[in-house]
Amino acid sequence: MARTRGKDSLRPAKPQRGRRRRVVHVFTEGRVTEPTYIEIIRERGVYDDPAMAVEVRIANATAPGSQRKPVKLVEAAVRLMREEARAAKRSGLKKEFWPQVWCLFDRDEHESIEAALKQAREGDVGIAFSHPCFEVWRLLHHKPVTGTFGGVCGQATARLPFAKDAANIKVVLPEQLPSGSFEKAKERALRMNAAHGEHVPLPHRDPYTDVYTFVENGLGLTSY
């Protein structure tokens, strides 16, 4: 698995026809899990627009743990989005080709989640949020999720069918994402999320994940 450094791009997406190109900057809470997941699905995924080359840059690949809290991620992402928007306007770039900036983070036991979500919305930064953690999304690729995890990520991790055999559970491997599993994972996520009433604030919906929005709207994938 290729490593990413700084703002280096992950390997170019397979579709290289034409000259259309869009850059997606991604800030991830995890150093390993989200980047390895992204690399795998981009290599095998089906793109909504095969003529659009999507270049993904892990914006905080070398950031220390202290800079990976949700609020810190969003603050950095909003600054970058502001810079990218100014550059796009100066160059006369059509809006559909403007760079996107996304943050992927979990509820865990972080503070100020609501403030981070609000700041992201106001700063035009995309958010993929999971409660209690990203492992809920991984689990949905294999089976439906019911009940609650009580905010404990370890409970979600323990349910992964490969948890006992994985040398490093944080690393996402291709065989852990069965072919055609995105559609099933999204369908299960929608059902799971719908079990929460609209009156329940997003940070308190356990379990919850909307990583599928990043896959579709950020990466431009329809399946993998």
Coordinates of C-alpha atoms in Angstrom, one line a residue:
M1 CA 0.0 0.0 0.0
A2 CA 1.5 3.3 -1.0
R3 CA 2.1 5.9 1.7
T4 CA 1.0 9.5 1.5
R5 CA 3.1 12.3 2.6
G6 CA 2.1 15.9 3.3
K7 CA -0.2 17.0 0.6
D8 CA 1.0 14.4 -1.8
S9 CA -1.8 12.9 -4.0
L10 CA -2.9 9.4 -3.8
R11 CA -2.4 7.5 -7.0
P12 CA -4.3 9.1 -9.9
A13 CA -7.9 7.8 -10.5
K14 CA -8.2 5.3 -13.3
P15 CA -10.3 7.5 -15.6
Q16 CA -7.9 9.7 -17.4
R17 CA -9.9 10.5 -20.6
G18 CA -10.3 14.1 -21.6
R19 CA -8.9 17.1 -19.7
R20 CA -11.5 17.5 -17.0
R21 CA -10.0 17.4 -13.5
R22 CA -11.1 18.1 -10.0
V23 CA -9.0 18.1 -6.8
V24 CA -10.4 16.8 -3.5
H25 CA -8.5 17.7 -0.3
V26 CA -9.2 15.4 2.6
F27 CA -8.5 15.9 6.3
T28 CA -8.8 12.6 8.2
E29 CA -8.9 12.0 11.9
G30 CA -7.1 8.7 11.5
R31 CA -3.6 8.4 10.2
V32 CA -4.1 5.0 8.6
T33 CA -7.7 3.7 8.4
E34 CA -9.4 6.4 6.3
P35 CA -6.4 6.9 3.9
T36 CA -6.1 3.2 3.2
Y37 CA -9.9 2.9 2.7
I38 CA -9.9 5.8 0.2
E39 CA -7.0 4.4 -1.8
I40 CA -8.6 1.0 -2.2
I41 CA -12.0 2.3 -3.3
R42 CA -10.6 4.7 -5.8
E43 CA -8.6 1.9 -7.4
R44 CA -11.6 -0.4 -7.9
G45 CA -14.5 2.1 -7.9
V46 CA -16.9 2.9 -10.7
Y47 CA -17.0 6.7 -11.4
D48 CA -20.2 8.6 -12.1
D49 CA -18.3 10.7 -14.7
P50 CA -15.5 8.6 -16.3
A51 CA -14.3 11.7 -18.1
M52 CA -13.6 13.5 -14.8
A53 CA -10.2 12.8 -13.3
V54 CA -10.5 13.1 -9.5
E55 CA -7.2 13.8 -7.7
V56 CA -7.3 13.1 -4.0
R57 CA -4.9 14.8 -1.6
I58 CA -4.7 13.7 2.0
A59 CA -4.2 17.2 3.4
N60 CA -3.0 16.3 6.9
A61 CA -1.0 13.1 6.2
T62 CA 1.8 14.2 8.5
A63 CA -0.1 16.1 11.1
P64 CA 0.4 15.1 14.8
G65 CA -2.4 13.7 16.9
S66 CA -3.0 17.1 18.6
Q67 CA -4.1 18.5 15.2
R68 CA -6.5 15.6 14.4
K69 CA -9.3 16.6 16.7
P70 CA -12.5 17.5 14.8
V71 CA -12.3 21.2 15.6
K72 CA -8.7 21.4 14.5
L73 CA -9.4 19.5 11.3
V74 CA -12.3 21.8 10.4
E75 CA -10.4 25.0 11.2
A76 CA -7.6 23.9 8.8
A77 CA -10.1 22.7 6.2
V78 CA -12.0 26.0 6.2
R79 CA -8.7 27.9 5.8
L80 CA -7.8 25.7 2.8
M81 CA -11.2 26.0 1.3
R82 CA -11.0 29.7 1.5
E83 CA -7.6 29.7 -0.3
E84 CA -8.8 27.3 -2.9
A85 CA -12.0 29.3 -3.6
R86 CA -10.0 32.5 -4.1
A87 CA -7.6 30.8 -6.5
A88 CA -10.4 29.2 -8.5
K89 CA -12.2 32.5 -8.8
R90 CA -9.0 34.3 -10.0
S91 CA -8.4 31.6 -12.6
G92 CA -12.0 31.8 -13.9
L93 CA -12.5 28.1 -13.2
K94 CA -16.1 26.8 -13.6
K95 CA -17.7 26.0 -10.3
E96 CA -18.1 22.3 -11.2
F97 CA -14.3 22.0 -11.3
W98 CA -13.6 23.9 -8.1
P99 CA -11.6 21.9 -5.6
Q100 CA -13.5 20.3 -2.7
V101 CA -12.4 20.1 0.9
W102 CA -13.7 17.3 3.2
C103 CA -13.2 16.2 6.8
L104 CA -13.7 12.7 8.0
F105 CA -14.0 12.3 11.7
D106 CA -15.8 10.4 14.5
R107 CA -17.8 11.2 17.6
D108 CA -15.6 9.2 19.9
E109 CA -15.3 11.3 23.1
H110 CA -14.4 14.5 21.3
E111 CA -15.7 17.8 22.6
S112 CA -17.1 20.7 20.5
I113 CA -18.5 18.4 17.8
E114 CA -21.5 20.6 17.2
A115 CA -19.2 23.6 16.8
A116 CA -17.1 21.8 14.3
L117 CA -20.1 20.8 12.2
K118 CA -21.5 24.3 12.2
Q119 CA -18.1 25.8 11.2
A120 CA -17.8 23.3 8.4
R121 CA -21.2 24.1 7.0
E122 CA -20.5 27.8 7.1
G123 CA -17.1 27.3 5.5
D124 CA -18.4 25.1 2.6
V125 CA -16.4 22.1 3.9
G126 CA -17.8 18.6 3.4
I127 CA -18.1 16.4 6.5
A128 CA -18.3 12.6 6.7
F129 CA -19.3 11.8 10.3
S130 CA -19.5 8.5 12.2
H131 CA -20.7 7.7 15.6
P132 CA -19.0 6.2 17.5
C133 CA -16.3 5.7 14.9
F134 CA -15.4 4.9 11.3
E135 CA -15.6 1.2 12.1
V136 CA -19.4 1.4 11.9
W137 CA -19.1 2.2 8.2
R138 CA -16.7 -0.7 7.8
L139 CA -19.1 -3.0 9.6
L140 CA -22.0 -2.0 7.3
H141 CA -20.2 -3.6 4.4
H142 CA -20.8 -7.0 6.0
K143 CA -24.1 -6.8 7.9
P144 CA -26.8 -4.5 9.2
V145 CA -26.1 -2.6 12.5
T146 CA -28.8 -2.5 15.2
G147 CA -28.8 -1.4 18.8
T148 CA -26.3 1.1 20.2
F149 CA -22.6 1.0 20.9
G150 CA -22.9 3.4 23.9
G151 CA -20.3 5.6 22.3
V152 CA -17.6 2.9 22.6
C153 CA -15.7 2.4 19.4
G154 CA -14.2 -0.8 20.6
Q155 CA -17.6 -2.4 20.5
A156 CA -18.0 -1.6 16.9
T157 CA -14.5 -2.8 16.1
A158 CA -15.1 -6.1 17.9
R159 CA -18.1 -6.8 15.6
L160 CA -15.9 -6.7 12.4
P161 CA -15.8 -10.3 11.0
F162 CA -12.1 -10.1 10.5
A163 CA -11.2 -8.4 13.8
K164 CA -9.7 -11.4 15.5
D165 CA -7.5 -12.3 12.5
A166 CA -6.3 -8.8 11.4
A167 CA -2.7 -8.0 12.1
N168 CA -3.5 -4.3 12.3
I169 CA -7.2 -3.6 12.5
K170 CA -6.5 0.1 11.6
V171 CA -5.3 -0.9 8.1
V172 CA -8.1 -1.4 5.6
L173 CA -7.4 -4.3 3.2
P174 CA -9.1 -5.0 -0.2
E175 CA -10.6 -8.3 0.9
Q176 CA -12.4 -6.5 3.8
L177 CA -14.5 -4.6 1.2
P178 CA -16.3 -7.3 -0.8
S179 CA -17.1 -6.5 -4.4
G180 CA -20.4 -4.6 -4.7
S181 CA -20.5 -3.9 -1.0
F182 CA -20.9 -0.1 -1.3
E183 CA -24.5 -0.2 -2.3
K184 CA -25.3 -2.6 0.5
A185 CA -23.4 -0.5 3.1
K186 CA -25.2 2.7 2.0
E187 CA -28.6 1.0 2.1
R188 CA -27.9 -0.3 5.6
A189 CA -26.6 3.0 6.7
L190 CA -29.7 4.8 5.6
R191 CA -31.9 2.3 7.4
M192 CA -29.7 2.6 10.5
N193 CA -29.7 6.4 10.5
A194 CA -33.4 6.6 9.9
A195 CA -34.0 4.8 13.3
H196 CA -33.1 8.1 15.0
G197 CA -35.7 10.8 15.3
E198 CA -35.1 14.1 13.7
H199 CA -35.3 15.6 17.2
V200 CA -32.0 13.8 18.1
P201 CA -29.0 16.1 17.3
L202 CA -26.5 14.5 14.9
P203 CA -23.7 14.2 17.5
H204 CA -25.9 12.1 19.7
R205 CA -27.1 9.6 17.1
D206 CA -25.5 6.3 18.0
P207 CA -24.9 4.5 15.7
Y208 CA -24.6 6.8 12.7
T209 CA -22.5 7.3 9.6
D210 CA -22.8 9.2 6.4
V211 CA -19.5 8.3 4.8
Y212 CA -21.4 7.3 1.7
T213 CA -21.9 11.1 1.0
F214 CA -18.1 11.5 0.8
V215 CA -17.8 8.5 -1.5
E216 CA -20.5 9.8 -3.9
N217 CA -20.2 13.6 -3.7
G218 CA -16.5 13.9 -2.9
L219 CA -14.8 11.0 -4.8
G220 CA -17.5 10.8 -7.5
L221 CA -18.0 7.0 -7.1
T222 CA -21.2 5.1 -7.6
S223 CA -20.0 1.7 -6.6
Y224 CA -17.0 -0.4 -5.7

